[in-house]
Short mmCIF file of C-alpha atoms in Angstrom, two decimals:
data_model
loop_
_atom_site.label_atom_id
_atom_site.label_comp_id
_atom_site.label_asym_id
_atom_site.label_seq_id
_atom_site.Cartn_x
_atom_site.Cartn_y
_atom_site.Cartn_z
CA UNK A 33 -31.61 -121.72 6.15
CA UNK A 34 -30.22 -123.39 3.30
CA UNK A 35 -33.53 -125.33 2.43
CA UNK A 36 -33.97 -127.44 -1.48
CA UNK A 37 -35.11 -125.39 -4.78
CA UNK A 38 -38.34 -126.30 -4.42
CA UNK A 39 -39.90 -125.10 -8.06
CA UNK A 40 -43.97 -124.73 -8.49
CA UNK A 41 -45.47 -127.87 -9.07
CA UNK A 42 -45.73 -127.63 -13.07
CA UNK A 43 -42.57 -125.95 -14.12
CA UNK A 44 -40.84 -128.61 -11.70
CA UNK A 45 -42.43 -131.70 -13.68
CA UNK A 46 -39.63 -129.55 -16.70
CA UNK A 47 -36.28 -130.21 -14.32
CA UNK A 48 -36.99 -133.08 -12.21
CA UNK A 49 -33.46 -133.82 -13.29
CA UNK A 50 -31.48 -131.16 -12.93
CA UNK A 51 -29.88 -132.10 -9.79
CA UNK A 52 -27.75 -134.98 -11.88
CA UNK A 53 -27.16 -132.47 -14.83
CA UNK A 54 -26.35 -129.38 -12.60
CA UNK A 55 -25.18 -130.87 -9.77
CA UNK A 56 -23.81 -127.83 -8.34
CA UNK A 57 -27.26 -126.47 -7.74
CA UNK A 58 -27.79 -128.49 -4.67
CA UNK A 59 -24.12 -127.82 -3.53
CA UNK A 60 -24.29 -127.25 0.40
CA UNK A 61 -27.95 -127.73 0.78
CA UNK A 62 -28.99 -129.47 4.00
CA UNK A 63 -32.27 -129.73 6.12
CA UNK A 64 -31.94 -129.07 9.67
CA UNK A 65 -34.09 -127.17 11.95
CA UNK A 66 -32.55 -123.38 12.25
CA UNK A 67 -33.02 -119.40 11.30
CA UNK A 68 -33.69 -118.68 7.88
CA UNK A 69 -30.76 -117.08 5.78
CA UNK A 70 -30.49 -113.72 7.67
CA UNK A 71 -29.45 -112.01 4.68
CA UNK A 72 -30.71 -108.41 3.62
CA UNK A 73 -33.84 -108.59 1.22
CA UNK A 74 -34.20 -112.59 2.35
CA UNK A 75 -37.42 -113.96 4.40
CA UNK A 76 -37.73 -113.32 7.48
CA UNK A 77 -41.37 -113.82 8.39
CA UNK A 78 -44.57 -115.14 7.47
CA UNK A 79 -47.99 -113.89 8.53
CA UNK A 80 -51.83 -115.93 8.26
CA UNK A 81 -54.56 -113.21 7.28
CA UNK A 82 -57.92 -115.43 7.93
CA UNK A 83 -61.61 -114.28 8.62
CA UNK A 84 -61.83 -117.22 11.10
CA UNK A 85 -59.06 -117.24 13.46
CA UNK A 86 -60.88 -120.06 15.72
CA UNK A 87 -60.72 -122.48 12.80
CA UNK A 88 -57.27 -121.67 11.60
CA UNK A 89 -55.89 -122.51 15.65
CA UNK A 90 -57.68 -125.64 15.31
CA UNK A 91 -56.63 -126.94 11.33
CA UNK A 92 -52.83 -125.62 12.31
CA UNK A 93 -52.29 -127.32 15.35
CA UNK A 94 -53.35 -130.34 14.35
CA UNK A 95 -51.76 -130.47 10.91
CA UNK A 96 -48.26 -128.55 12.21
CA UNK A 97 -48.37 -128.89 16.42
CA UNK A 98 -48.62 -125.37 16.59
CA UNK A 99 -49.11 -123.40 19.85
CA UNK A 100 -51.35 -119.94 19.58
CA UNK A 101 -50.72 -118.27 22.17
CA UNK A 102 -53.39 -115.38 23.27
CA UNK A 103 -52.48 -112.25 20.92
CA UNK A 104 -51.86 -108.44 22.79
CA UNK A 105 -55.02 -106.28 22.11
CA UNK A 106 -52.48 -103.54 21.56
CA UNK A 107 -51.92 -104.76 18.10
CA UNK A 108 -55.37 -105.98 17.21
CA UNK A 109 -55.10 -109.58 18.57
CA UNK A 110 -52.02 -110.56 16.27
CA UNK A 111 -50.65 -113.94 17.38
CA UNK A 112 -47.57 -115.07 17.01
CA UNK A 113 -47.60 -118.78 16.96
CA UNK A 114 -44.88 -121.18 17.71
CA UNK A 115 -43.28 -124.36 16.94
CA UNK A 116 -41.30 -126.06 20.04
CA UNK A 117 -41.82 -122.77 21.64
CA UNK A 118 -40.43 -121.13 18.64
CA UNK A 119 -41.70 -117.94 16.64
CA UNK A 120 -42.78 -120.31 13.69
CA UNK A 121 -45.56 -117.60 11.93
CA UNK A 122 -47.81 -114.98 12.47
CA UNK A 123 -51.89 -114.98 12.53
CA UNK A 124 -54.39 -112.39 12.87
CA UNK A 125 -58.47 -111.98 12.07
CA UNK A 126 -59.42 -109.99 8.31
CA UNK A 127 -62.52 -109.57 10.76
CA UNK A 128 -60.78 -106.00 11.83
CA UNK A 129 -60.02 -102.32 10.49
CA UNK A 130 -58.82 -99.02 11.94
CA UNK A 131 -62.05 -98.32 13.95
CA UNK A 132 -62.05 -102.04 15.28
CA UNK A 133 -63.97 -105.53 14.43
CA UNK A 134 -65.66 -105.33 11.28
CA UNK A 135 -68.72 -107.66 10.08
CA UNK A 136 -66.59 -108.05 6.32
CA UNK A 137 -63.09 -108.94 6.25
CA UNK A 138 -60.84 -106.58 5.42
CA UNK A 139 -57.99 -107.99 3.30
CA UNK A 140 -58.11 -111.69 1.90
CA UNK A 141 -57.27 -114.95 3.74
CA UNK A 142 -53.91 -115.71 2.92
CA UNK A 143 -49.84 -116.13 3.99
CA UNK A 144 -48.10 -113.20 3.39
CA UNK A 145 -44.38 -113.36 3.25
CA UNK A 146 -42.17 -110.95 4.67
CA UNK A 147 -38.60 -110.14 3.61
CA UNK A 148 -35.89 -108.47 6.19
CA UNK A 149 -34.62 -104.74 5.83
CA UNK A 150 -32.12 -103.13 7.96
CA UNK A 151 -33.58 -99.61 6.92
CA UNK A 152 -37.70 -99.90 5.66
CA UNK A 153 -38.21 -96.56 4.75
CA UNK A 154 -35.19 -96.80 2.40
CA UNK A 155 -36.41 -100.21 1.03
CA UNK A 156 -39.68 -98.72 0.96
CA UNK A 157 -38.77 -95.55 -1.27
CA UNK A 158 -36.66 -97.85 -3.37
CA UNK A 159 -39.66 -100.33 -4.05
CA UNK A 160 -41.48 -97.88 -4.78
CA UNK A 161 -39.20 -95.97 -7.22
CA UNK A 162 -38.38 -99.46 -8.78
CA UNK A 163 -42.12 -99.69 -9.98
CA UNK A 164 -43.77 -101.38 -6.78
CA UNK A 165 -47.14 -100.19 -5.16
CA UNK A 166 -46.49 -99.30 -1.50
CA UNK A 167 -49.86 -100.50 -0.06
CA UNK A 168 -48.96 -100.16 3.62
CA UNK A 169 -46.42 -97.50 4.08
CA UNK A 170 -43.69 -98.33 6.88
CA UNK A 171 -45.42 -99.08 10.67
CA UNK A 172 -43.82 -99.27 13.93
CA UNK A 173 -44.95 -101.99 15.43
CA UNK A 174 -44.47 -101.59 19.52
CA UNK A 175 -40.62 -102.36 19.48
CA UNK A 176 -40.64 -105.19 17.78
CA UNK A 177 -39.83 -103.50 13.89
CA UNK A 178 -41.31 -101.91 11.53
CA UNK A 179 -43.57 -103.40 9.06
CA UNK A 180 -44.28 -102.55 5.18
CA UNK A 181 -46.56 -104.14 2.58
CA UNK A 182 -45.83 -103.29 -1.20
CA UNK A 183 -47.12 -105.13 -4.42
CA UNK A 184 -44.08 -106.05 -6.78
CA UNK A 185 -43.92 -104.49 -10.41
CA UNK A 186 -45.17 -107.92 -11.38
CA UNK A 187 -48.51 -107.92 -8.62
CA UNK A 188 -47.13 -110.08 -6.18
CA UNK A 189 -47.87 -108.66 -2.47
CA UNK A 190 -45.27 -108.94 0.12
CA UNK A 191 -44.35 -107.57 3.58
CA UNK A 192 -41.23 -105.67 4.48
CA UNK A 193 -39.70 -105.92 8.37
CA UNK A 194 -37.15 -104.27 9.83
CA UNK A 195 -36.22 -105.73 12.70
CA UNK A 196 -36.27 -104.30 16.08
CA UNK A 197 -36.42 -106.33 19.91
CA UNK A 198 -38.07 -108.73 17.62
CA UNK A 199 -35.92 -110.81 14.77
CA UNK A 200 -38.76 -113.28 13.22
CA UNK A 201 -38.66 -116.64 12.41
CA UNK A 202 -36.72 -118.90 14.78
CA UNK A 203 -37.39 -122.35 13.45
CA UNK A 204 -37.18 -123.62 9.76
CA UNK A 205 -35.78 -126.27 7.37
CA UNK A 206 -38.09 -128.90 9.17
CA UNK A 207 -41.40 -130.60 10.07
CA UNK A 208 -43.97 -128.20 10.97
CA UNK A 209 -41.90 -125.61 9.29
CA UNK A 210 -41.11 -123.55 6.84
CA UNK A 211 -38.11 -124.61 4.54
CA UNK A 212 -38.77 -122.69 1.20
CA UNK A 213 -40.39 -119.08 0.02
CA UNK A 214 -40.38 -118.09 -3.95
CA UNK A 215 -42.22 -115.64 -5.58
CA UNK A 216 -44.87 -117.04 -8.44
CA UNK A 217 -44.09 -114.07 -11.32
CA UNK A 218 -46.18 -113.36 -14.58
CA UNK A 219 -43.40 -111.16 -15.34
CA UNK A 220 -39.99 -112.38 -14.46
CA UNK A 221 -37.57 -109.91 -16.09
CA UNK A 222 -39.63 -107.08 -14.56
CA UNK A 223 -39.70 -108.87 -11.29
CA UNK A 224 -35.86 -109.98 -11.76
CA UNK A 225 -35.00 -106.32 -11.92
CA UNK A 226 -36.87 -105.49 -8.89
CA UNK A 227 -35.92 -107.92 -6.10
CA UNK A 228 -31.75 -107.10 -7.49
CA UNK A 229 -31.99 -103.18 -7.80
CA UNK A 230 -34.84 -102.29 -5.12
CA UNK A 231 -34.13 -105.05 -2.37
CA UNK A 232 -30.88 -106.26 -2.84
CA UNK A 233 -31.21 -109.82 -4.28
CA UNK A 234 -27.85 -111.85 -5.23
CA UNK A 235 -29.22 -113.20 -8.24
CA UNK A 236 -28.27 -116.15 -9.04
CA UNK A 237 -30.24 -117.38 -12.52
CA UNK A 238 -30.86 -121.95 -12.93
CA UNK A 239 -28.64 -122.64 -16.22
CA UNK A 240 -31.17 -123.28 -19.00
CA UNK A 241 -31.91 -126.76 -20.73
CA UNK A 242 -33.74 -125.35 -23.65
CA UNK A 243 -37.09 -126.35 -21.67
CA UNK A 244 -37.90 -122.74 -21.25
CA UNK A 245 -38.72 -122.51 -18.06
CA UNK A 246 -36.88 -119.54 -15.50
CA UNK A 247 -36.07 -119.58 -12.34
CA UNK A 248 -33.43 -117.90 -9.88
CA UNK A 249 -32.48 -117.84 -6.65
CA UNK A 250 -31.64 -114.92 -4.00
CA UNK A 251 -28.22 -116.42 -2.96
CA UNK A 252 -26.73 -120.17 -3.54
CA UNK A 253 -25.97 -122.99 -1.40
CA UNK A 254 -26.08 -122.26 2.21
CA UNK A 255 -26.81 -118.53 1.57
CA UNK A 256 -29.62 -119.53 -0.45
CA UNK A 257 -32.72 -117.25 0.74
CA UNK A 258 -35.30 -117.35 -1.58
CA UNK A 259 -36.47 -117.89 -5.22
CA UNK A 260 -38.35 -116.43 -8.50
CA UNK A 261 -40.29 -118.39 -10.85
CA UNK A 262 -41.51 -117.69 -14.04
CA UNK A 263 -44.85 -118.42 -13.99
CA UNK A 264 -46.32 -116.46 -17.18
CA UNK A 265 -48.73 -119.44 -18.24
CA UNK A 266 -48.99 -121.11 -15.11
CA UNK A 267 -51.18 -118.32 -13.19
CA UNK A 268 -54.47 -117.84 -14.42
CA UNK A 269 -54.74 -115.38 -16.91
CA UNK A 270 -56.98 -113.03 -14.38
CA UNK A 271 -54.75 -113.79 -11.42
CA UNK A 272 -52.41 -111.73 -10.26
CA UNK A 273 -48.73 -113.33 -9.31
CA UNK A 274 -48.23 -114.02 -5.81
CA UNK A 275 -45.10 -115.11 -2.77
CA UNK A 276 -45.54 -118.49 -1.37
CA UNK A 277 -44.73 -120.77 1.49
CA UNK A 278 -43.83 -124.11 1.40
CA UNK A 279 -43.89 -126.55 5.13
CA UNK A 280 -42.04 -129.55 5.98
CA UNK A 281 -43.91 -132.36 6.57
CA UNK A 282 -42.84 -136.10 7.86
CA UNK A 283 -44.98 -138.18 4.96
CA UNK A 284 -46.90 -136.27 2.28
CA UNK A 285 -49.70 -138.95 1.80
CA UNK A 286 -50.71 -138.78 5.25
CA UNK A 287 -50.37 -135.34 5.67
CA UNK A 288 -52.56 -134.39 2.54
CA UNK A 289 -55.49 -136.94 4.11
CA UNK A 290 -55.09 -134.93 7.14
CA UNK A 291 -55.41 -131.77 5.20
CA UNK A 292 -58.45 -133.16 3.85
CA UNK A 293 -59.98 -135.04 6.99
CA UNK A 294 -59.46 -131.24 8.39
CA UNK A 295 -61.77 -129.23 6.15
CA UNK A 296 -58.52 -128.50 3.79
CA UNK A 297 -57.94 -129.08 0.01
CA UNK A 298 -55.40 -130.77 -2.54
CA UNK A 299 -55.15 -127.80 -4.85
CA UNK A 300 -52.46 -129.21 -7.35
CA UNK A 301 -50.69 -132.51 -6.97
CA UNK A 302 -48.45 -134.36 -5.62
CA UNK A 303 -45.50 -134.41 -7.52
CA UNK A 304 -42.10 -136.18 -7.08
CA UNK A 305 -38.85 -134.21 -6.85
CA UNK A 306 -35.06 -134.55 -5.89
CA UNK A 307 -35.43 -132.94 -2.29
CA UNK A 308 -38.84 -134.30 -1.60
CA UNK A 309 -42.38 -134.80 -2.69
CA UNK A 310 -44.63 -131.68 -3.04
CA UNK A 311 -48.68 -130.36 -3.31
CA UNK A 312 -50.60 -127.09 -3.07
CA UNK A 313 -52.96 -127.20 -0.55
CA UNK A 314 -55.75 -125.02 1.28
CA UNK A 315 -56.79 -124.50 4.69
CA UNK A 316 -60.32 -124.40 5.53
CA UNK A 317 -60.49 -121.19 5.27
CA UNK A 318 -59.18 -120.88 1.70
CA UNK A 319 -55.46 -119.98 2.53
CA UNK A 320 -53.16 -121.30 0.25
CA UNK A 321 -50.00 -123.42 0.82
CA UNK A 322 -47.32 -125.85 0.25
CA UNK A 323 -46.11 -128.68 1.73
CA UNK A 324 -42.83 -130.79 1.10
CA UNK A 325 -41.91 -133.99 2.35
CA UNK A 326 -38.58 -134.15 4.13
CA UNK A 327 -36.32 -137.31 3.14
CA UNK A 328 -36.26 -138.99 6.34
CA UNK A 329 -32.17 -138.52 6.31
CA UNK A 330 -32.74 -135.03 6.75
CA UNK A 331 -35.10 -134.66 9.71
#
């Protein structure tokens, strides 16, 4: 995918104008439905964690068209939904453990991004020895892949995949989609570090306009993957830094009343930007999210 550099809502208000200064930034960037950047240490998947599956199948499809199909029992009930009859995410019920359903959910309702590894347990052992908690060490899943969760040196929890008959997201870069993934960092030279040395990130840094603000890419232009932002002052003090995922969606204003009209939230926003208007948002459930509006010339 080569999707825009989509910043966090306040540090973007700080380089709405980049795009004329640096105008190499957006060099090569386009919007059209495709694979995202299948590049080693890039996104690759994204997975819904929600105590109320039920209600998340009913907010998604009607905010995103999504299609849930019934999840194999083998592997607790995980769904993987699609867009156009394309692996678009992942969902499964917190309402489970090892021993089976559970009354309390198990692990917080949220997206969970998950970056691509041609050999997990090295990644793994590398994340690890690079400062990272390894919260889930590396499961097969069937013969699909592999899966790993670690939390970053800086807090932020994300999956690991290694792909097996199963290669992740099919569809991106459009409505109902994903089209950008960054990592929100209260420590960005730690976290800088990491994602180069322990997952093989091709750092690529934004210049710097005396503003203060940091961010960086994994890749540029078309082989642009993913992206870092400093957020020291942006997170709460007490939370802990965190990946997110940001959709594509036709016309923000509408889709934020929808959100709304749903059960959802506006959590922050919207703000105006180069490669679209932006917000943070919440399901009903309390999962997190952004969503983007795609200039209509790149639909």
């Amino acid at each position: 995918m080569a999707p825009p550099l989509v910043l966090s809502a306040h540090g973007f208000r700080l380089i709405l104008n980049r795009s004329e200064k640096y105008p190499g930034l957006t060099e090569g960037i386009s919007m059209t439905a495709q694979k995202p950047v299948v590049v080693e240490g890039g996104p690759i998947w994204i997975g819904l964690t929600t105590h109320d599956v039920d209600g998340a199948i009913e907010f998604y499809t009607e905010l995103f068209g999504w299609e849930f199909p019934e999840g194999n029992p083998e592997f607790g009930g995980y769904r993987v939904v699609l867009k156009n009859g394309l692996p678009v995410a992942g969902a499964m019920t917190s309402l489970s453990g090892p021993e089976g359903p559970t009354e309390e959910p198990q692990a917080p309702t949220n997206w969970t991004v998950y970056l691509r590894t041609r050999d997990i347990a090295a990644s793994t052992e590398a994340a690890a020895a690079h400062g990272a908690t390894v919260l889930l060490p590396p499961m097969p899943v069937g013969d699909m892949g592999t899966m790993a969760v670690i939390a970053d040196p800086a807090g932020a929890v994300v999956g690991l995949w290694q792909p097996g008959s199963f290669d992740g997201l099919e569809i991106c870069a459009t409505v109902g989609a994903p089209v950008w993934f960054e990592s929100m960092s209260k420590d960005y030279d730690s976290a800088q570090v990491f994602y180069r040395d322990a997952l093989s990130w091709d750092v690529h840094t934004m210049p710097d306009d005396g503003s203060g603000f940091r961010y960086l890419t994994h890749g540029t232009g078309e082989t642009t993957a993913a992206g870092l932002c400093d957020a020291q002052g942006v997170i709460a003090e007490d939370a802990d830094s965190y990946w997110r995922v940001y959709f594509g969606v036709a016309d923000l204003d509408a889709s934020i009343a929808q959100i709304k009209s749903l059960g959802g939230a506006l959590l922050d926003g919207p703000a105006d930007s180069p490669w679209g208007r932006l917000a943070t948002v919440e399901d009903p459930q309390g999962a997190s999210f952004q969503i983007m509006e795609i200039p209509e010339e790149f639909r």
